Every structure is written in C-alpha cells, then in structure tokens.
CSV table of C-alpha atoms and ligand atoms in Angstrom, one decimal:
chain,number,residue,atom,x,y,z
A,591,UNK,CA,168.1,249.6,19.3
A,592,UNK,CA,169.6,252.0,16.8
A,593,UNK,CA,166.4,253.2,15.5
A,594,UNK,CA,163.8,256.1,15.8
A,595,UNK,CA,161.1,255.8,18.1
A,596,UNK,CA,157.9,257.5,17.1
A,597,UNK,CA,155.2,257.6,19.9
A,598,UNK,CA,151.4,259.7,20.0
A,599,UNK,CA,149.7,258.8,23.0
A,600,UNK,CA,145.9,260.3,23.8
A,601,UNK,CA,145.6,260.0,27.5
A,602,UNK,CA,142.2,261.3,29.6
A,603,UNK,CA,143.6,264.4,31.5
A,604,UNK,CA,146.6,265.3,29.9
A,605,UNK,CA,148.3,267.9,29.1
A,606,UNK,CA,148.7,268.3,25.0
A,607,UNK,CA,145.9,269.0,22.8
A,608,UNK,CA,142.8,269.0,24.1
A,609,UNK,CA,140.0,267.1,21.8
A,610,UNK,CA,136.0,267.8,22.3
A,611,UNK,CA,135.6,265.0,23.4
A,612,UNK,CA,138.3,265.8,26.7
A,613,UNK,CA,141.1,263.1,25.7
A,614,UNK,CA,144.1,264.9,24.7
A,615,UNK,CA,147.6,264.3,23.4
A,616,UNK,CA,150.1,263.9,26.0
A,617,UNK,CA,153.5,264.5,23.7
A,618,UNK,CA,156.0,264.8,26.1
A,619,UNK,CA,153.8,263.4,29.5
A,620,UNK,CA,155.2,261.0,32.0
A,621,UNK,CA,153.9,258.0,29.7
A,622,UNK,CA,156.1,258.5,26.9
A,623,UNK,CA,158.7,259.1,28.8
A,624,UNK,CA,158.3,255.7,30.8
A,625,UNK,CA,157.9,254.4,27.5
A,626,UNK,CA,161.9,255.3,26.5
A,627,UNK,CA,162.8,254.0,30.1
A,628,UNK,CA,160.8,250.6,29.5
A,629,UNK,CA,162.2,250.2,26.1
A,630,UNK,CA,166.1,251.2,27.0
A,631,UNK,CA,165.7,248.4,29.5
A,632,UNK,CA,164.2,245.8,27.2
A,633,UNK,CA,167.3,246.1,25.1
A,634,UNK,CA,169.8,246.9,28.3
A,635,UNK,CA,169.0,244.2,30.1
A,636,UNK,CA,167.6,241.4,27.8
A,637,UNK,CA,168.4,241.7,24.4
A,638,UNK,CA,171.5,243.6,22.8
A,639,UNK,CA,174.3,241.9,22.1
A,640,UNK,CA,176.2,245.3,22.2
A,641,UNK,CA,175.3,246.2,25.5
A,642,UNK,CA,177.5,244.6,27.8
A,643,UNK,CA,175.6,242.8,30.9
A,644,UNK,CA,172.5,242.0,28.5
A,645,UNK,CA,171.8,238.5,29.2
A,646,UNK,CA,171.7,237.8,25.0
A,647,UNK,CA,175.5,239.7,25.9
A,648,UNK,CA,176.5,237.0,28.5
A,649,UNK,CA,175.5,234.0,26.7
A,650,UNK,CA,177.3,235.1,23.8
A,651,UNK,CA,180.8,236.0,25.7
A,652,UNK,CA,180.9,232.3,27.0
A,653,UNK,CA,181.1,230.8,23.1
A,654,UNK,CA,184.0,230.0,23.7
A,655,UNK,CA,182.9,226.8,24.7
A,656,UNK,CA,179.4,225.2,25.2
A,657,UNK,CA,177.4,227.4,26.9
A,658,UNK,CA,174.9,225.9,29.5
A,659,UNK,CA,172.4,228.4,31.1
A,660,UNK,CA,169.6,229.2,32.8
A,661,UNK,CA,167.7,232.8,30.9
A,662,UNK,CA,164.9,234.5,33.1
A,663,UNK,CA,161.7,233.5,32.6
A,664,UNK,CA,161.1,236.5,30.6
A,665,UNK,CA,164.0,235.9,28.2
A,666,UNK,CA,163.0,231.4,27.8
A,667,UNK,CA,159.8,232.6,26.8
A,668,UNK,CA,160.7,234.8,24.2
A,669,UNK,CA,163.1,232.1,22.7
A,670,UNK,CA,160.1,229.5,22.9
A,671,UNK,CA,158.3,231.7,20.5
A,672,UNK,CA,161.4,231.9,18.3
A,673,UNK,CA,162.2,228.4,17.9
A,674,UNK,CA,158.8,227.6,16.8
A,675,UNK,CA,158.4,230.0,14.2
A,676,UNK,CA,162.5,228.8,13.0
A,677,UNK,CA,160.6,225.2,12.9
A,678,UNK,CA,158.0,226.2,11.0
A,679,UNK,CA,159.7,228.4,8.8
A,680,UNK,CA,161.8,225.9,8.1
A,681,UNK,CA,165.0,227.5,9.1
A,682,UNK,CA,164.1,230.6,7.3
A,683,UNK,CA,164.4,232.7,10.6
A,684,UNK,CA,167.5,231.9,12.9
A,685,UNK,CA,168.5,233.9,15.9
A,686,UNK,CA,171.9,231.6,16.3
A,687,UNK,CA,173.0,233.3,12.9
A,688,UNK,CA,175.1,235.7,15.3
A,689,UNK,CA,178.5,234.9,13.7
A,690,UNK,CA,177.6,235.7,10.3
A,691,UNK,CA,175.7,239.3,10.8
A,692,UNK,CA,179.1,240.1,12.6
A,693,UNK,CA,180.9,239.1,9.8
A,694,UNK,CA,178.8,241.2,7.2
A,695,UNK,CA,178.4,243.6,9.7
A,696,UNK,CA,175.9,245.1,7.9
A,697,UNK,CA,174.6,247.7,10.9
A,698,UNK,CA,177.4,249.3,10.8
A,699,UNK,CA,178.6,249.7,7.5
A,700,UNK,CA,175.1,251.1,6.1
A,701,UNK,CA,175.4,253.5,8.9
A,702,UNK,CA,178.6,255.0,7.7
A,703,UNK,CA,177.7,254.8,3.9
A,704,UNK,CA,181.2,252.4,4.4
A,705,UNK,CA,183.5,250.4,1.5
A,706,UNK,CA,182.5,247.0,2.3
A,707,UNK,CA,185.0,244.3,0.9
A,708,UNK,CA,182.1,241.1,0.2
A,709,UNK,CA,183.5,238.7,3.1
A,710,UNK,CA,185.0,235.6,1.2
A,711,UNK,CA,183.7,232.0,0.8
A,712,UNK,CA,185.7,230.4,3.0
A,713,UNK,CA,185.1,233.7,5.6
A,714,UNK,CA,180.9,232.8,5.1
A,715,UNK,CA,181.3,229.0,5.3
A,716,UNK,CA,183.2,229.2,8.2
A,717,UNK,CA,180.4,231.3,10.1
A,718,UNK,CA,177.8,229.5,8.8
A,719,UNK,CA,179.3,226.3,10.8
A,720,UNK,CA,178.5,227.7,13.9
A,721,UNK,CA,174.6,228.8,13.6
A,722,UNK,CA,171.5,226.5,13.1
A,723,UNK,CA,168.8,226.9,15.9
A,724,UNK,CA,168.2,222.9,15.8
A,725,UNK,CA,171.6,222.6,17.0
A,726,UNK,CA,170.4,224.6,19.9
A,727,UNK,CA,168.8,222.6,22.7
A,728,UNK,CA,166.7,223.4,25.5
A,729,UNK,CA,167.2,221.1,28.9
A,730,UNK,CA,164.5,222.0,31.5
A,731,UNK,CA,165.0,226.0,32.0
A,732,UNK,CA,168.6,225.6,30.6
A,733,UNK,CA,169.7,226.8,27.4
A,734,UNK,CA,172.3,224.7,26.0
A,735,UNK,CA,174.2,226.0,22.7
A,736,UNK,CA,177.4,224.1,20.7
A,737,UNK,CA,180.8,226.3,21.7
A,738,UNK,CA,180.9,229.1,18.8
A,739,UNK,CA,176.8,230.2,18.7
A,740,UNK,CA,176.2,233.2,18.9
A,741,UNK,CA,172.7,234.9,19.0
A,742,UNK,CA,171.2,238.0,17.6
A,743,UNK,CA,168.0,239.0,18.1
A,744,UNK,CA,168.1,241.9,15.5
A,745,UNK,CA,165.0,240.2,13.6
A,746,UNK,CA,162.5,240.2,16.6
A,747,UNK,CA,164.1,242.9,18.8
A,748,UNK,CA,161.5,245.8,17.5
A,749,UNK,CA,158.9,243.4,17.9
A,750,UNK,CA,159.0,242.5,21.4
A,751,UNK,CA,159.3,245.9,22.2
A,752,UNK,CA,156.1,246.5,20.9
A,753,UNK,CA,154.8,243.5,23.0
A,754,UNK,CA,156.1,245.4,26.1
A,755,UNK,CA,154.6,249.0,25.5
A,756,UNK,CA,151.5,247.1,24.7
A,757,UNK,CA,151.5,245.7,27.9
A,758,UNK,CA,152.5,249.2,29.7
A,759,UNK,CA,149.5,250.7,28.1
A,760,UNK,CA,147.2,247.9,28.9
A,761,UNK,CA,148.5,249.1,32.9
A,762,UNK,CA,147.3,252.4,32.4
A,763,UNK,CA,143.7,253.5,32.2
A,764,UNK,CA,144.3,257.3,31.6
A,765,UNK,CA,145.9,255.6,28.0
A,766,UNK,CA,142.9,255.3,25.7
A,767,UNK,CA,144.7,255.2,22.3
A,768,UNK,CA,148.2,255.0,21.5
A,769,UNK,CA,150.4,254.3,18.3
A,770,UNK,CA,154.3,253.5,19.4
A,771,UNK,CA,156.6,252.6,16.1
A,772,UNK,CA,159.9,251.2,17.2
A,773,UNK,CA,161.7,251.2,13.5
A,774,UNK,CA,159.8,249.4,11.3
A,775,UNK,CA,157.8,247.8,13.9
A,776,UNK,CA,154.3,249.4,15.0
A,777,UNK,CA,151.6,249.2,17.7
A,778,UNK,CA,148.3,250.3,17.7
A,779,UNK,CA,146.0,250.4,20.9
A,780,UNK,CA,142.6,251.3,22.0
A,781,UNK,CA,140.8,253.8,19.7
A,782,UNK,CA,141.4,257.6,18.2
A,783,UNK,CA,139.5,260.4,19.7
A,784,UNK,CA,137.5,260.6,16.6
A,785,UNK,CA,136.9,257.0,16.3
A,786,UNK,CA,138.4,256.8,13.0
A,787,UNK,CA,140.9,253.6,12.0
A,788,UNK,CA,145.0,254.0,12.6
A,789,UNK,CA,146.5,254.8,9.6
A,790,UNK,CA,149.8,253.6,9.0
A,791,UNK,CA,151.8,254.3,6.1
A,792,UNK,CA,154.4,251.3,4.1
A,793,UNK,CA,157.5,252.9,2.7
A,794,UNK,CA,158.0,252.9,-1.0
A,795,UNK,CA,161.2,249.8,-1.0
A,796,UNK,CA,162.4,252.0,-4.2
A,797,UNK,CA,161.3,255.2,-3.9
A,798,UNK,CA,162.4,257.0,-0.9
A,799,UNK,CA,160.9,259.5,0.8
A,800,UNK,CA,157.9,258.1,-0.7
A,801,UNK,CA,155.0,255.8,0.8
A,802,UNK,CA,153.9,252.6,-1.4
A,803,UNK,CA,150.5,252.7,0.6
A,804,UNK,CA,148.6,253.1,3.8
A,805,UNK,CA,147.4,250.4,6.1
A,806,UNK,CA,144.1,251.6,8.1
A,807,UNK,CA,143.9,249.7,11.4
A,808,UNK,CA,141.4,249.4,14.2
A,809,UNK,CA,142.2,248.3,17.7
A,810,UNK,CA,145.2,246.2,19.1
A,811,UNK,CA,147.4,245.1,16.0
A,812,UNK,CA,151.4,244.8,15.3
A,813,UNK,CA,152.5,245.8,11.9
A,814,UNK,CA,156.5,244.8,11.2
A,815,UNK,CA,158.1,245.5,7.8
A,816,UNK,CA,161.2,244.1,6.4
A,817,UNK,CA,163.0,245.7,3.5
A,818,UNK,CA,166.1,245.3,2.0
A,819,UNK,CA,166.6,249.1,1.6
A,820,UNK,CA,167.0,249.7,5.4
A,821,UNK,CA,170.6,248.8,5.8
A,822,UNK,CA,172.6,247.7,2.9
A,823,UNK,CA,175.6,248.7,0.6
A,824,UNK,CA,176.2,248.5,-3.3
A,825,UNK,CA,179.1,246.8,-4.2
A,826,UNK,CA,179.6,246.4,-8.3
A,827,UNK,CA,176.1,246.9,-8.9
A,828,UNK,CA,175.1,244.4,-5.9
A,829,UNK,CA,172.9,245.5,-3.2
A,830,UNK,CA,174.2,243.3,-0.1
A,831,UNK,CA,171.7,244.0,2.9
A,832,UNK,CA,170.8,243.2,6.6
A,833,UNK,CA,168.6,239.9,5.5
A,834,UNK,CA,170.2,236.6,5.4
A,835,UNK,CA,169.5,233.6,4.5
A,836,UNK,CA,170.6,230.9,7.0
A,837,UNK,CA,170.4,228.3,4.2
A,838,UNK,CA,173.5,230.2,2.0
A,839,UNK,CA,175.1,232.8,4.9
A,840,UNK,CA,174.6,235.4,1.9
A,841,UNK,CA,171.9,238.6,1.9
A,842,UNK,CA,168.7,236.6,0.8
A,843,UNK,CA,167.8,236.7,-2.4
A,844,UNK,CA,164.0,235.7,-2.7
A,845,UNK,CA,163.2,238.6,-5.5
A,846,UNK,CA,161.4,240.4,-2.8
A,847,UNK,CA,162.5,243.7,-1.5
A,848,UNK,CA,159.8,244.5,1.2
A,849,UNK,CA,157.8,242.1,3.7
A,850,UNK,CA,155.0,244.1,5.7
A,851,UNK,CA,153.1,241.7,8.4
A,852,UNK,CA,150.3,242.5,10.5
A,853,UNK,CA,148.8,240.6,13.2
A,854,UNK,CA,148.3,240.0,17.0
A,855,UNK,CA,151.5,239.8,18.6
A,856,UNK,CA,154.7,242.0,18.4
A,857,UNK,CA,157.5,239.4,18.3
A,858,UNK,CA,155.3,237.5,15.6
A,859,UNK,CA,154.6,240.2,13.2
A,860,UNK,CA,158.4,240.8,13.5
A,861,UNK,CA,159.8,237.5,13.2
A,862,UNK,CA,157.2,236.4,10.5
A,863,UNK,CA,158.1,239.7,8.4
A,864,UNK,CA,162.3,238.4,8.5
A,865,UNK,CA,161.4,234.7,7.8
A,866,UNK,CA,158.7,235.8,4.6
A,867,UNK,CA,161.4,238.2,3.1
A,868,UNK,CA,163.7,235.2,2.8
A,869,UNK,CA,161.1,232.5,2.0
A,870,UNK,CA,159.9,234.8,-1.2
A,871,UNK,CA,156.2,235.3,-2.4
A,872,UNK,CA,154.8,231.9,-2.0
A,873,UNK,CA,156.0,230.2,0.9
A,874,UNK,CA,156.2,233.5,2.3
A,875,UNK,CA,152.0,234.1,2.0
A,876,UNK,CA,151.6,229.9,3.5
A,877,UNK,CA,154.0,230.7,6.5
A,878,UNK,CA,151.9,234.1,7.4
A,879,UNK,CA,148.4,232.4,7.0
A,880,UNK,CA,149.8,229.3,9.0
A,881,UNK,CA,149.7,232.0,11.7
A,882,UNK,CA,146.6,233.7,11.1
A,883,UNK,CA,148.9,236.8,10.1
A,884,UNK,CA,148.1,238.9,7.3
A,885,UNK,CA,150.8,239.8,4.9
A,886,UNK,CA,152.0,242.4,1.9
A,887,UNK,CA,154.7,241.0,-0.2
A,888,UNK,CA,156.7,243.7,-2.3
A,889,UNK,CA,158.8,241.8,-5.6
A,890,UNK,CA,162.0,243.7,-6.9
A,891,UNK,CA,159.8,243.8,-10.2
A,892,UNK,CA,157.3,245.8,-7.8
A,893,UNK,CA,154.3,243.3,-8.4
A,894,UNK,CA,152.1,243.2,-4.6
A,895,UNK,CA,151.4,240.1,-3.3
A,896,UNK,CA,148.8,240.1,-0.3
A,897,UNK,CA,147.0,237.5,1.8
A,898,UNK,CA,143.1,238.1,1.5
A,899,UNK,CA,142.7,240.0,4.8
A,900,UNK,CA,145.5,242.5,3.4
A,901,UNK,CA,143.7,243.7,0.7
A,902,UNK,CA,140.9,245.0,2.6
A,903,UNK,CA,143.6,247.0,4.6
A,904,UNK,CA,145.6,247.9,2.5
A,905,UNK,CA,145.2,250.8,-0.1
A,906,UNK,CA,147.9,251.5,-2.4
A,907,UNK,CA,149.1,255.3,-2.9
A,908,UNK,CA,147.4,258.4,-0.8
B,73,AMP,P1,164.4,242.7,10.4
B,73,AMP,O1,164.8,244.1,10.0
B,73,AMP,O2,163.4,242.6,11.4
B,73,AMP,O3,164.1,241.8,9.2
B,73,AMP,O4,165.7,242.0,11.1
B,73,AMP,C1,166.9,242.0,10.4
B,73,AMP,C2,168.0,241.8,11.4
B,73,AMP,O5,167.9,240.5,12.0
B,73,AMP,C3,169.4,241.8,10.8
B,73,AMP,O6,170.0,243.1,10.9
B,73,AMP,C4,170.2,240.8,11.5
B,73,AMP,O7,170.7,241.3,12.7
B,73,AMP,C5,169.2,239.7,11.9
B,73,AMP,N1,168.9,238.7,10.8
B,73,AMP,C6,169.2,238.8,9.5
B,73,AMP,N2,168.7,237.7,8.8
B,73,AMP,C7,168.1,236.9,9.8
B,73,AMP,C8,167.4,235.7,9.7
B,73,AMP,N3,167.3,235.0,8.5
B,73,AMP,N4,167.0,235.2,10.9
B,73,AMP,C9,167.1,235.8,12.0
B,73,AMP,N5,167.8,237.0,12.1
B,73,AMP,C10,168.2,237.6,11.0
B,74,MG,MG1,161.9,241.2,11.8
C-alpha cells in the first residue's frame, strides 16, 4: 500500500518481553508475520489498482467500455459501505475519481520530491467527466460502471486493512492486545498488560517531526487521519496534495489541513476522515456525528475543532 506498517502485539506465551503478569511481546512471532501476508493479500488480490490481477485492477482495464461485473462478496460489500457514506457525504468522498488522481498523480510525484507541471483546465475537466459514484449502478451482484470509470480505493484502502487484522486477531486467543497502524490508519484491540489506555499520537500538519497531540484509547477503536502534508508538492507558493475534491477535480481546499476520525469500524474511520477534510470544519463535525464517529478537525490557521467525545480523548501536546 506504499506505506509503513507499525505492529506491537502482546500475545500469552510468546516469545518477546516477558511482562509480570506472563503476556509478552511477540515482535517478530508468527502473528505479525501473518499479519504482512494477510495485508499483502488485501491489497494483491482486492484492492490496488497497480497490482495487476487485483479485482479493483480488472474492472478498471475494461473502461474502455461499460464495464458489467460481478466483485466477490468480500469486494460488493466493501463498495456497499462506500456508496453510502459518498450519499451522505454528499459526494464529498468518491472512489470512481480514478481518472483524475492519475492525472495529478500525486503518489508519485511527492514520492520523488518531482517538478509537477499543474495539469490544465481542459486536462481536469476532461477527467472529471468520467467520475461520479451516482453514475455508478449496482444490478443484483453486478457492478455496472459508464465506459471511462475508473476506481481508486486510496481513501479507504488503510482502513479496511485495519478491519481485516481486526478480524485476524479476534481468531486468535493467544492475542490479548494489539495496536497495528497501516499509514495513517490505526487499530487498537483488547487491553495492555498494564491495563492502561492506547496512546496514540496525531502528527503536527505543520510541524514535522513533531506530534500536535495524543489520543488515549481503550479497547477496539479505528483512528484514520487525513492531512494534506502526506503527499503533496509546492508549485509557486501552492501546496497541491493527494485530497480532491470531486466537486472541482482540484486538491481540496476546505482551510483544513488535518482530519483525525475515531470510531468503530476501519473502512469508516478512513473514509469519514477523506470526505471531512474536503467538507471543512462544519459539515465536516455533522457528517462524523451522523455516524456516531468522533472527530479532530485541524484549520490551516491551526484553530482545533473537535466533536464532544474528542475532547475527552484528546490532549493537546505531551
Ligand atoms: P486519505 O489519505 O485516506 O485521505 O486518502 C487519499 C487518497 O484517496 C488519495 O491519494 C487518492 O488516491 C484518493 N482520493 C483523493 N481524494 C479523494 C476523494 N475525495 N474521495 C475518494 N478518494 C479520494
Ligand atoms: Mg481516508
């Protein structure tokens, strides 16, 4: 998935640091490593659009025309759960925006540090013609996109790998705490040896290499941040990043630059955290409490903006 892959399991009986109370730390046991497998799968199989023979892979090499097909179960329930948070964020997230990421290319070019030429008009216009997830339509099992869609699941990808290593370690009984961050997505499980909370620190969207806070988390929960200081490039004093707006085709400009969700599901906190950074402050805070999702808003002006649940997680600094 391009990204670093942080994982500290506690396991009864394993081999790492051994706690009083007998769990231990099992850094490089058999769980994390089925963890890697599990995840290089996910995006093998299912979800990359780079890697060819992903199903996400086949649908989009048949744009040439109308594409009619029939996902796995695994992959129609995933873009259930998309569709419905595109509906309700009106549009704000939008998978079948494919054409346009290609065309800023943004993965890529932050990678290298590249010279990006700003695509033109005409260039975003003409990309923007062939997205919109309400032009998408489901038939029974089958999938049914207008010739030129393409999909990229880069905005929930993280996410739903977090809903699969959640459900590895539910499997596995020797697992009694875990904390697996996939990027800027996170999963906590079960509890710490020493029964205190999770902590999981919010990078600073200005200040790098430093943290704007710490969230302290008990239990199962799925934290997903979106920044515009993960992948972007400066041209003339504009910062064009990995976020668009399906509304304009261009990097979204909200006046937010960071977007931190936490709540009970993976591909939620994940999708919710893309659709808030381009709705902005307000009808970013109404879309996360529409889903029961708690939510830390960062403006360019560096002003917080929290649902109420946030602020008895959140701290600021430490
Ligand atoms: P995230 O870092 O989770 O916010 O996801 C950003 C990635 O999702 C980008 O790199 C694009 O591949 C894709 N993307 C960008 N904007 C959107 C959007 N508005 N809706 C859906 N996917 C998007
Ligand atoms: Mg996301």
């Amino acid at each position: 998935m391009g990204t670093i892959v942080t994982q500290t399991l506690y396991v009864r009986g394993g081999s790492g640091t051994v706690y009083e109370n007998g769990e231990s730390e099992a850094a490089t046991d058999a769980e994390s490593i089925f963890i890697m497998q599990l995840l290089e799968e996910l995006e093998g199989r299912e979800l990359s659009w780079r890697a060819e023979g992903s199903e996400v892979a086949e649908i989009n090499a048949g744009a040439g025309g109308e594409v009619h097909v029939v996902p796995s179960s695994s992959l129609r329930e995933i873009l259930g759960q998309i569709w419905q948070i595109s509906a309700d964020s009106d549009g704000a997230l939008d998978v079948t925006l494919g054409r346009l990421s290609r065309l800023w290319n943004m993965d890529e070019l932050a990678a290298e540090g590249g010279q990006m030429s700003v695509p033109s008009i005409e260039q975003v216009r003409s990309a923007l013609e062939d997205t919109g997830y309400e032009r998408a339509r489901f038939s029974g099992d089958a999938l049914i996109l207008p010739a030129g869609m393409q999909l990229d699941l880069g905005a929930v990808g993280k996410g739903i790998a977090c809903d699969r290593v959640s459900a590895y370690l539910h499997s596995q009984p020797q697992i009694t705490g875990a904390v697996v961050a996939v990027g800027g997505s996170v999963v906590t499980y079960g509890q710490k040896p020493d029964g205190s909370p999770w902590k999981v620190a919010i990078i600073h969207p200005r200040e790098e290499g430093s943290y704007l806070g710490v969230l302290s988390l008990t239990g199962e929960q799925y934290v997903s941040t979106s920044g515009d200081y993960e992948r972007y490039v400066t041209v003339d004093g504009v910062r064009y990043h990995h976020i668009l707006d399906p509304a304009t085709g261009y990097p979204a400009r909200s006046g937010l630059c960071s977007v931190t969700i936490v709540c009970d599901g993976g591909l939620t906190a994940d999708a919710l955290s893309t659709a808030c950074f381009v709705l902005g402050p307000e009808r970013g805070i109404a879309l996360a409490e529409n889903y029961g999702a708690e939510a830390l808003l960062v403006s360019e002006d560096g002003a917080l903006h929290m649902t109420e649940g946030m602020k008895k997680i959140f701290s600021v600094g430490e």
